[in-house]
Every structure is written in structure tokens, then in C-alpha cells.
Amino acid sequence: MKVVIADDEPLARERLRLLLAQLGGIDIVAEVGDGRSALEACAAHDPALVLLDIAMPGIDGLEVARHLSAFEPRPAVVFCTAYDAHALKAFEAAAVDYLVKPVRPERLQAAVERARTFTAGRASNGEGRGAKRRSHLCARLRGSLRLIPIEEIRYLQAEEKYVVVHHARGEDLVEESLKSLEDEFGDRFVRIHRNCLVARHELVELRRDLDGHVHAVLRHGDRPLEVSRRCVTQLRDTIRQL
């Protein structure tokens, strides 16, 4: 079983490493000290299990887990933390177990067995994502990844099984459905077409061409985007309220 350990405390990482060595059948593929590095390690190594601290610099462990829920195959997540106050949020983020430091050997062994059971019948992509919204989208790029801040996204456009994320620094593909992104970020984006969501702050005006087609003009767009007839009325109301 490939394992990633993510904890900003070197002594905590060392303890987990020593305990895992006693179990056998474990291949620790990465040890990292922050959330972004944890995601990068998971993108590079496709671990079966991630031992994840919650309080880490930058992206915390709960948000890391929400990103990991969109990975395919999805790794099992076991939180290892000094506090028990986050247990409910941890299980909302689809963790298979929650260990309180100092981690006891028998509890770690039980968590590893739960992870083995999980990986034997991995849940489908995206199940179990927590109710709290993410602050970034995660685009996987040939074994690495790019984290895209939600506030930098201009619009999202479905293209076959991917969604193209148009943002301040360019374009990236994410393996998520447009519908799931609309459900999660509906207060930030508005649908203008069955295949397109636009950031509300990017909308400037609607224009009708000579053929009667309506297009949305974006604040930073290089071209207007087509608006479907069924979305025109709602979009007009949205722009009036901006």
C-alpha cells in the first residue's frame, strides 16, 4: 500500500513512519509538511492512503481532503490531529478514520485496515465531498497539479468529460462536472448556457446580434460568450442586481 504522510510537525511524521514500518506491506512514497505539497505528492504518486494533519500552513487538511475526493482513483484519507474538535468535519470530508495524537499503534493499524477495505471498493469520483466550499480548483497536469484560486476564475466551460477553467493566468482542465461546480459555487457563478458558467463579477452586459442571438460581454473576456434563450431572462435579472 502506497502512503503519503502530511504533517507540518517533523516529529509527528517520524512517529507515523516508525509505526507504519512495524505493520509491513507499507510503501511511504512521500512525507510533506503542508497542504499544497500533499496534493502535489498525491498527484505524482497516486497513493492508496493519505495520513493527513488538519492544521497545516496554507491549505489545511480538510480542504486537501475535499480536493482528494475528486481524484480518480480516490485515496483513503485518515486524519491525524492533536484535536478532536474537527471530527465531524473530517467525516463530512469522507475520511475513513480520525486519529488523535499521539497516535497509538493499535489505532493506526485499525485505520490502515479500514483504508485497505476502502481501496478494495473505491467510491466513485467526488462522493462524500464536504459541505464547506473549496477555495481552489485542482487541475492535474502530467503527474503534477495546479491550484486555481476560485476568485481568479472568469468562466467555466464544459468540453466532453472535462471542464475548461478560464482564469487570470490562462486555461486549465479539471475532471469535474459543470453541474457539481454549479452546486458548490452557485453564489459565485451564473449559468449562461448548458455548457458554461460565468463568474458574476465578470459580467458587464448582454448584447443581441443581427441574427437575434444574445451574448454576454465579460470584463476580462477576449470575446463575448453565447447565451442560451432559456438563460437570458435570469441573466438579465442577475446583471441588474450587480
PDB file of C-alpha atoms in Angstrom:
ATOM      1  CA  MET A   1       0.000   0.000   0.000  1.00  0.00           C
ATOM      2  CA  LYS A   2       1.397   3.372  -1.064  1.00  0.00           C
ATOM      3  CA  VAL A   3       1.104   6.009   1.675  1.00  0.00           C
ATOM      4  CA  VAL A   4       1.615   9.777   1.838  1.00  0.00           C
ATOM      5  CA  ILE A   5       2.218  11.380   5.243  1.00  0.00           C
ATOM      6  CA  ALA A   6       1.263  15.068   5.507  1.00  0.00           C
ATOM      7  CA  ASP A   7       2.021  16.889   8.747  1.00  0.00           C
ATOM      8  CA  ASP A   8       3.831  20.158   9.454  1.00  0.00           C
ATOM      9  CA  GLU A   9       5.493  18.668  12.554  1.00  0.00           C
ATOM     10  CA  PRO A  10       8.649  16.616  11.717  1.00  0.00           C
ATOM     11  CA  LEU A  11       8.366  14.597  14.936  1.00  0.00           C
ATOM     12  CA  ALA A  12       4.781  13.639  14.120  1.00  0.00           C
ATOM     13  CA  ARG A  13       5.840  12.479  10.645  1.00  0.00           C
ATOM     14  CA  GLU A  14       8.676  10.460  12.165  1.00  0.00           C
ATOM     15  CA  ARG A  15       6.345   8.745  14.647  1.00  0.00           C
ATOM     16  CA  LEU A  16       3.932   7.754  11.876  1.00  0.00           C
ATOM     17  CA  ARG A  17       6.812   6.480   9.750  1.00  0.00           C
ATOM     18  CA  LEU A  18       8.097   4.276  12.589  1.00  0.00           C
ATOM     19  CA  LEU A  19       4.645   2.920  13.415  1.00  0.00           C
ATOM     20  CA  LEU A  20       3.918   2.132   9.766  1.00  0.00           C
ATOM     21  CA  ALA A  21       7.225   0.286   9.472  1.00  0.00           C
ATOM     22  CA  GLN A  22       6.004  -2.130  12.156  1.00  0.00           C
ATOM     23  CA  LEU A  23       2.885  -3.004  10.163  1.00  0.00           C
ATOM     24  CA  GLY A  24       4.533  -4.241   6.987  1.00  0.00           C
ATOM     25  CA  GLY A  25       3.218  -4.017   3.469  1.00  0.00           C
ATOM     26  CA  ILE A  26       3.525  -0.211   3.519  1.00  0.00           C
ATOM     27  CA  ASP A  27       5.407   1.922   0.998  1.00  0.00           C
ATOM     28  CA  ILE A  28       5.750   5.532   2.170  1.00  0.00           C
ATOM     29  CA  VAL A  29       6.069   7.391  -1.129  1.00  0.00           C
ATOM     30  CA  ALA A  30       6.195  10.942   0.290  1.00  0.00           C
ATOM     31  CA  GLU A  31       6.404  12.920   3.532  1.00  0.00           C
ATOM     32  CA  VAL A  32       5.306  16.556   3.317  1.00  0.00           C
ATOM     33  CA  GLY A  33       4.636  19.463   5.660  1.00  0.00           C
ATOM     34  CA  ASP A  34       1.806  21.472   4.066  1.00  0.00           C
ATOM     35  CA  GLY A  35      -1.433  21.065   2.154  1.00  0.00           C
ATOM     36  CA  ARG A  36      -0.218  22.089  -1.277  1.00  0.00           C
ATOM     37  CA  SER A  37       2.707  19.654  -1.092  1.00  0.00           C
ATOM     38  CA  ALA A  38       0.279  16.937  -0.012  1.00  0.00           C
ATOM     39  CA  LEU A  39      -1.816  17.453  -3.140  1.00  0.00           C
ATOM     40  CA  GLU A  40       1.271  17.512  -5.340  1.00  0.00           C
ATOM     41  CA  ALA A  41       2.517  14.268  -3.779  1.00  0.00           C
ATOM     42  CA  CYS A  42      -0.858  12.605  -4.320  1.00  0.00           C
ATOM     43  CA  ALA A  43      -0.976  13.730  -7.939  1.00  0.00           C
ATOM     44  CA  ALA A  44       2.519  12.358  -8.517  1.00  0.00           C
ATOM     45  CA  HIS A  45       2.239   9.030  -6.661  1.00  0.00           C
ATOM     46  CA  ASP A  46      -1.472   8.001  -6.598  1.00  0.00           C
ATOM     47  CA  PRO A  47      -1.291   6.707  -3.019  1.00  0.00           C
ATOM     48  CA  ALA A  48      -3.890   4.352  -1.602  1.00  0.00           C
ATOM     49  CA  LEU A  49      -3.765   6.129   1.773  1.00  0.00           C
ATOM     50  CA  VAL A  50      -3.058   9.680   2.956  1.00  0.00           C
ATOM     51  CA  LEU A  51      -2.319  10.292   6.636  1.00  0.00           C
ATOM     52  CA  LEU A  52      -3.308  13.910   6.958  1.00  0.00           C
ATOM     53  CA  ASP A  53      -2.930  16.527   9.672  1.00  0.00           C
ATOM     54  CA  ILE A  54      -5.653  19.185   9.777  1.00  0.00           C
ATOM     55  CA  ALA A  55      -3.865  22.341  10.967  1.00  0.00           C
ATOM     56  CA  MET A  56      -1.197  22.964   8.321  1.00  0.00           C
ATOM     57  CA  PRO A  57       0.161  26.107   6.623  1.00  0.00           C
ATOM     58  CA  GLY A  58      -1.766  27.385   3.618  1.00  0.00           C
ATOM     59  CA  ILE A  59      -4.383  24.863   2.535  1.00  0.00           C
ATOM     60  CA  ASP A  60      -5.486  22.934   5.607  1.00  0.00           C
ATOM     61  CA  GLY A  61      -6.084  19.211   5.794  1.00  0.00           C
ATOM     62  CA  LEU A  62      -9.860  19.479   5.458  1.00  0.00           C
ATOM     63  CA  GLU A  63      -9.557  21.295   2.151  1.00  0.00           C
ATOM     64  CA  VAL A  64      -6.907  18.830   0.970  1.00  0.00           C
ATOM     65  CA  ALA A  65      -9.391  16.028   1.634  1.00  0.00           C
ATOM     66  CA  ARG A  66     -12.083  17.788  -0.384  1.00  0.00           C
ATOM     67  CA  HIS A  67      -9.686  18.067  -3.326  1.00  0.00           C
ATOM     68  CA  LEU A  68      -8.689  14.423  -2.969  1.00  0.00           C
ATOM     69  CA  SER A  69     -12.349  13.415  -3.222  1.00  0.00           C
ATOM     70  CA  ALA A  70     -12.185  14.496  -6.884  1.00  0.00           C
ATOM     71  CA  PHE A  71      -9.105  12.360  -7.632  1.00  0.00           C
ATOM     72  CA  GLU A  72      -9.552   9.159  -9.623  1.00  0.00           C
ATOM     73  CA  PRO A  73      -8.774   6.759  -8.093  1.00  0.00           C
ATOM     74  CA  ARG A  74      -9.594   8.457  -4.810  1.00  0.00           C
ATOM     75  CA  PRO A  75      -7.193   7.716  -1.940  1.00  0.00           C
ATOM     76  CA  ALA A  76      -8.386   6.810   1.531  1.00  0.00           C
ATOM     77  CA  VAL A  77      -7.900   9.701   3.963  1.00  0.00           C
ATOM     78  CA  VAL A  78      -7.089   9.231   7.650  1.00  0.00           C
ATOM     79  CA  PHE A  79      -6.791  12.405   9.713  1.00  0.00           C
ATOM     80  CA  CYS A  80      -4.110  12.512  12.422  1.00  0.00           C
ATOM     81  CA  THR A  81      -4.567  15.571  14.602  1.00  0.00           C
ATOM     82  CA  ALA A  82      -3.932  16.854  18.100  1.00  0.00           C
ATOM     83  CA  TYR A  83      -7.569  17.956  18.473  1.00  0.00           C
ATOM     84  CA  ASP A  84     -10.842  16.052  18.435  1.00  0.00           C
ATOM     85  CA  ALA A  85     -12.968  19.128  17.665  1.00  0.00           C
ATOM     86  CA  HIS A  86     -12.752  18.576  13.899  1.00  0.00           C
ATOM     87  CA  ALA A  87     -14.048  15.013  13.857  1.00  0.00           C
ATOM     88  CA  LEU A  88     -17.445  15.831  12.350  1.00  0.00           C
ATOM     89  CA  LYS A  89     -15.944  17.977   9.593  1.00  0.00           C
ATOM     90  CA  ALA A  90     -13.383  15.249   8.918  1.00  0.00           C
ATOM     91  CA  PHE A  91     -16.046  12.639   8.271  1.00  0.00           C
ATOM     92  CA  GLU A  92     -18.020  15.121   6.169  1.00  0.00           C
ATOM     93  CA  ALA A  93     -14.859  15.263   4.066  1.00  0.00           C
ATOM     94  CA  ALA A  94     -15.132  11.466   3.611  1.00  0.00           C
ATOM     95  CA  ALA A  95     -12.282  10.432   5.897  1.00  0.00           C
ATOM     96  CA  VAL A  96     -12.177   6.707   6.663  1.00  0.00           C
ATOM     97  CA  ASP A  97     -10.786   7.320  10.167  1.00  0.00           C
ATOM     98  CA  TYR A  98      -9.783  10.061  12.611  1.00  0.00           C
ATOM     99  CA  LEU A  99      -6.807   9.576  14.934  1.00  0.00           C
ATOM    100  CA  VAL A 100      -5.912  11.845  17.847  1.00  0.00           C
ATOM    101  CA  LYS A 101      -2.231  12.432  18.598  1.00  0.00           C
ATOM    102  CA  PRO A 102      -0.215  10.852  19.991  1.00  0.00           C
ATOM    103  CA  VAL A 103      -1.317   8.123  17.597  1.00  0.00           C
ATOM    104  CA  ARG A 104      -1.461   4.715  19.244  1.00  0.00           C
ATOM    105  CA  PRO A 105      -0.122   1.711  17.282  1.00  0.00           C
ATOM    106  CA  GLU A 106      -3.347  -0.305  17.540  1.00  0.00           C
ATOM    107  CA  ARG A 107      -5.452   2.650  16.330  1.00  0.00           C
ATOM    108  CA  LEU A 108      -3.149   3.215  13.370  1.00  0.00           C
ATOM    109  CA  GLN A 109      -3.314  -0.473  12.477  1.00  0.00           C
ATOM    110  CA  ALA A 110      -7.122  -0.348  12.572  1.00  0.00           C
ATOM    111  CA  ALA A 111      -7.113   2.763  10.369  1.00  0.00           C
ATOM    112  CA  VAL A 112      -4.824   1.098   7.830  1.00  0.00           C
ATOM    113  CA  GLU A 113      -7.174  -1.894   7.682  1.00  0.00           C
ATOM    114  CA  ARG A 114     -10.099   0.443   7.066  1.00  0.00           C
ATOM    115  CA  ALA A 115      -8.111   2.068   4.272  1.00  0.00           C
ATOM    116  CA  ARG A 116      -7.432  -1.360   2.728  1.00  0.00           C
ATOM    117  CA  THR A 117     -11.160  -2.088   2.788  1.00  0.00           C
ATOM    118  CA  PHE A 118     -11.872   1.292   1.216  1.00  0.00           C
ATOM    119  CA  THR A 119      -9.367   0.816  -1.603  1.00  0.00           C
ATOM    120  CA  ALA A 120     -10.754  -2.648  -2.332  1.00  0.00           C
ATOM    121  CA  GLY A 121     -14.007  -0.993  -3.374  1.00  0.00           C
ATOM    122  CA  ARG A 122     -13.183   2.644  -4.010  1.00  0.00           C
ATOM    123  CA  ALA A 123     -16.085   5.051  -4.109  1.00  0.00           C
ATOM    124  CA  SER A 124     -16.900   6.849  -7.327  1.00  0.00           C
ATOM    125  CA  ASN A 125     -15.318  10.191  -8.175  1.00  0.00           C
ATOM    126  CA  GLY A 126     -16.452  13.058  -5.951  1.00  0.00           C
ATOM    127  CA  GLU A 127     -18.656  11.172  -3.497  1.00  0.00           C
ATOM    128  CA  GLY A 128     -18.611  12.370   0.065  1.00  0.00           C
ATOM    129  CA  ARG A 129     -17.355  15.868  -0.548  1.00  0.00           C
ATOM    130  CA  GLY A 130     -17.969  18.035   2.488  1.00  0.00           C
ATOM    131  CA  ALA A 131     -20.458  20.842   2.630  1.00  0.00           C
ATOM    132  CA  LYS A 132     -17.825  23.542   3.012  1.00  0.00           C
ATOM    133  CA  ARG A 133     -16.716  25.064  -0.282  1.00  0.00           C
ATOM    134  CA  ARG A 134     -13.192  24.861  -1.580  1.00  0.00           C
ATOM    135  CA  SER A 135     -11.091  27.969  -2.120  1.00  0.00           C
ATOM    136  CA  HIS A 136      -9.283  26.471  -5.148  1.00  0.00           C
ATOM    137  CA  LEU A 137      -9.889  24.095  -8.036  1.00  0.00           C
ATOM    138  CA  CYS A 138      -7.255  21.466  -8.672  1.00  0.00           C
ATOM    139  CA  ALA A 139      -6.054  20.819 -12.248  1.00  0.00           C
ATOM    140  CA  ARG A 140      -3.873  17.735 -12.741  1.00  0.00           C
ATOM    141  CA  LEU A 141      -1.035  18.186 -15.224  1.00  0.00           C
ATOM    142  CA  ARG A 142       1.019  15.151 -16.242  1.00  0.00           C
ATOM    143  CA  GLY A 143       1.821  13.971 -12.740  1.00  0.00           C
ATOM    144  CA  SER A 144       1.774  17.420 -11.137  1.00  0.00           C
ATOM    145  CA  LEU A 145      -1.035  19.856 -10.423  1.00  0.00           C
ATOM    146  CA  ARG A 146      -2.054  23.482 -10.471  1.00  0.00           C
ATOM    147  CA  LEU A 147      -4.234  25.068  -7.811  1.00  0.00           C
ATOM    148  CA  ILE A 148      -6.530  27.742  -9.255  1.00  0.00           C
ATOM    149  CA  PRO A 149      -7.997  30.260  -6.779  1.00  0.00           C
ATOM    150  CA  ILE A 150     -11.772  30.460  -7.186  1.00  0.00           C
ATOM    151  CA  GLU A 151     -11.672  34.273  -7.190  1.00  0.00           C
ATOM    152  CA  GLU A 152      -9.389  34.224 -10.267  1.00  0.00           C
ATOM    153  CA  ILE A 153     -11.802  32.159 -12.389  1.00  0.00           C
ATOM    154  CA  ARG A 154     -13.588  34.072 -15.145  1.00  0.00           C
ATOM    155  CA  TYR A 155     -15.741  31.317 -16.584  1.00  0.00           C
ATOM    156  CA  LEU A 156     -16.093  27.532 -16.739  1.00  0.00           C
ATOM    157  CA  GLN A 157     -16.905  25.740 -19.972  1.00  0.00           C
ATOM    158  CA  ALA A 158     -17.778  22.058 -20.355  1.00  0.00           C
ATOM    159  CA  GLU A 159     -15.844  20.183 -23.029  1.00  0.00           C
ATOM    160  CA  GLU A 160     -16.561  16.450 -23.343  1.00  0.00           C
ATOM    161  CA  LYS A 161     -15.698  14.861 -19.966  1.00  0.00           C
ATOM    162  CA  TYR A 162     -13.670  17.853 -18.755  1.00  0.00           C
ATOM    163  CA  VAL A 163     -14.365  21.428 -17.739  1.00  0.00           C
ATOM    164  CA  VAL A 164     -12.088  24.151 -19.115  1.00  0.00           C
ATOM    165  CA  VAL A 165     -11.292  26.682 -16.396  1.00  0.00           C
ATOM    166  CA  HIS A 166     -10.611  30.131 -17.874  1.00  0.00           C
ATOM    167  CA  HIS A 167      -8.793  32.163 -15.253  1.00  0.00           C
ATOM    168  CA  ALA A 168      -6.482  35.141 -14.794  1.00  0.00           C
ATOM    169  CA  ARG A 169      -3.379  33.103 -15.665  1.00  0.00           C
ATOM    170  CA  GLY A 170      -4.689  31.118 -18.616  1.00  0.00           C
ATOM    171  CA  GLU A 171      -6.696  27.926 -19.076  1.00  0.00           C
ATOM    172  CA  ASP A 172      -6.663  24.515 -17.392  1.00  0.00           C
ATOM    173  CA  LEU A 173      -8.746  21.343 -17.467  1.00  0.00           C
ATOM    174  CA  VAL A 174     -10.397  19.860 -14.382  1.00  0.00           C
ATOM    175  CA  GLU A 175     -12.014  16.432 -14.197  1.00  0.00           C
ATOM    176  CA  GLU A 176     -15.254  17.608 -12.627  1.00  0.00           C
ATOM    177  CA  SER A 177     -18.753  18.112 -13.969  1.00  0.00           C
ATOM    178  CA  LEU A 178     -20.165  21.568 -14.619  1.00  0.00           C
ATOM    179  CA  LYS A 179     -23.235  20.629 -12.579  1.00  0.00           C
ATOM    180  CA  SER A 180     -21.197  19.735  -9.477  1.00  0.00           C
ATOM    181  CA  LEU A 181     -19.293  23.025  -9.754  1.00  0.00           C
ATOM    182  CA  GLU A 182     -22.570  24.932 -10.100  1.00  0.00           C
ATOM    183  CA  ASP A 183     -23.931  23.182  -6.998  1.00  0.00           C
ATOM    184  CA  GLU A 184     -20.830  24.064  -4.987  1.00  0.00           C
ATOM    185  CA  PHE A 185     -20.239  27.620  -6.228  1.00  0.00           C
ATOM    186  CA  GLY A 186     -23.704  28.737  -7.338  1.00  0.00           C
ATOM    187  CA  ASP A 187     -23.484  32.050  -5.473  1.00  0.00           C
ATOM    188  CA  ARG A 188     -20.302  32.960  -7.361  1.00  0.00           C
ATOM    189  CA  PHE A 189     -21.115  31.718 -10.872  1.00  0.00           C
ATOM    190  CA  VAL A 190     -24.205  32.017 -13.037  1.00  0.00           C
ATOM    191  CA  ARG A 191     -25.215  29.709 -15.871  1.00  0.00           C
ATOM    192  CA  ILE A 192     -25.428  31.351 -19.281  1.00  0.00           C
ATOM    193  CA  HIS A 193     -25.598  28.163 -21.359  1.00  0.00           C
ATOM    194  CA  ARG A 194     -25.930  24.429 -20.743  1.00  0.00           C
ATOM    195  CA  ASN A 195     -22.139  24.213 -21.159  1.00  0.00           C
ATOM    196  CA  CYS A 196     -20.992  27.437 -19.484  1.00  0.00           C
ATOM    197  CA  LEU A 197     -20.877  29.139 -16.073  1.00  0.00           C
ATOM    198  CA  VAL A 198     -19.617  32.721 -15.734  1.00  0.00           C
ATOM    199  CA  ALA A 199     -18.291  34.466 -12.635  1.00  0.00           C
ATOM    200  CA  ARG A 200     -20.855  37.071 -11.612  1.00  0.00           C
ATOM    201  CA  HIS A 201     -18.205  39.758 -11.138  1.00  0.00           C
ATOM    202  CA  GLU A 202     -17.103  39.270 -14.768  1.00  0.00           C
ATOM    203  CA  LEU A 203     -20.476  40.122 -16.302  1.00  0.00           C
ATOM    204  CA  VAL A 204     -20.686  43.548 -17.942  1.00  0.00           C
ATOM    205  CA  GLU A 205     -23.681  43.498 -20.293  1.00  0.00           C
ATOM    206  CA  LEU A 206     -25.768  41.471 -22.729  1.00  0.00           C
ATOM    207  CA  ARG A 207     -25.692  42.188 -26.463  1.00  0.00           C
ATOM    208  CA  ARG A 208     -28.029  40.949 -29.196  1.00  0.00           C
ATOM    209  CA  ASP A 209     -26.553  40.486 -32.681  1.00  0.00           C
ATOM    210  CA  LEU A 210     -28.291  40.986 -36.025  1.00  0.00           C
ATOM    211  CA  ASP A 211     -29.460  37.363 -36.015  1.00  0.00           C
ATOM    212  CA  GLY A 212     -31.138  37.789 -32.646  1.00  0.00           C
ATOM    213  CA  HIS A 213     -28.578  35.779 -30.681  1.00  0.00           C
ATOM    214  CA  VAL A 214     -27.672  37.094 -27.233  1.00  0.00           C
ATOM    215  CA  HIS A 215     -24.076  37.200 -25.981  1.00  0.00           C
ATOM    216  CA  ALA A 216     -22.576  38.053 -22.596  1.00  0.00           C
ATOM    217  CA  VAL A 217     -19.748  40.575 -22.512  1.00  0.00           C
ATOM    218  CA  LEU A 218     -17.150  39.851 -19.837  1.00  0.00           C
ATOM    219  CA  ARG A 219     -14.934  42.295 -18.010  1.00  0.00           C
ATOM    220  CA  HIS A 220     -11.785  40.407 -18.976  1.00  0.00           C
ATOM    221  CA  GLY A 221     -13.046  38.286 -21.856  1.00  0.00           C
ATOM    222  CA  ASP A 222     -11.438  38.395 -25.288  1.00  0.00           C
ATOM    223  CA  ARG A 223     -14.794  37.609 -26.893  1.00  0.00           C
ATOM    224  CA  PRO A 224     -18.488  37.643 -25.917  1.00  0.00           C
ATOM    225  CA  LEU A 225     -19.959  34.287 -24.874  1.00  0.00           C
ATOM    226  CA  GLU A 226     -23.168  32.855 -26.299  1.00  0.00           C
ATOM    227  CA  VAL A 227     -26.210  32.915 -24.004  1.00  0.00           C
ATOM    228  CA  SER A 228     -28.916  30.291 -24.482  1.00  0.00           C
ATOM    229  CA  ARG A 229     -32.508  31.505 -24.806  1.00  0.00           C
ATOM    230  CA  ARG A 230     -33.597  29.783 -21.605  1.00  0.00           C
ATOM    231  CA  CYS A 231     -30.930  31.658 -19.603  1.00  0.00           C
ATOM    232  CA  VAL A 232     -31.492  35.174 -20.976  1.00  0.00           C
ATOM    233  CA  THR A 233     -34.206  36.319 -18.543  1.00  0.00           C
ATOM    234  CA  GLN A 234     -32.402  35.119 -15.416  1.00  0.00           C
ATOM    235  CA  LEU A 235     -29.132  36.567 -16.666  1.00  0.00           C
ATOM    236  CA  ARG A 236     -30.711  39.987 -17.249  1.00  0.00           C
ATOM    237  CA  ASP A 237     -32.002  39.957 -13.681  1.00  0.00           C
ATOM    238  CA  THR A 238     -28.569  38.969 -12.402  1.00  0.00           C
ATOM    239  CA  ILE A 239     -26.836  41.824 -14.235  1.00  0.00           C
ATOM    240  CA  ARG A 240     -29.380  44.362 -12.927  1.00  0.00           C
ATOM    241  CA  GLN A 241     -28.533  43.305  -9.373  1.00  0.00           C
ATOM    242  CA  LEU A 242     -24.774  43.596  -9.806  1.00  0.00           C
TER     243      LEU A 242
END
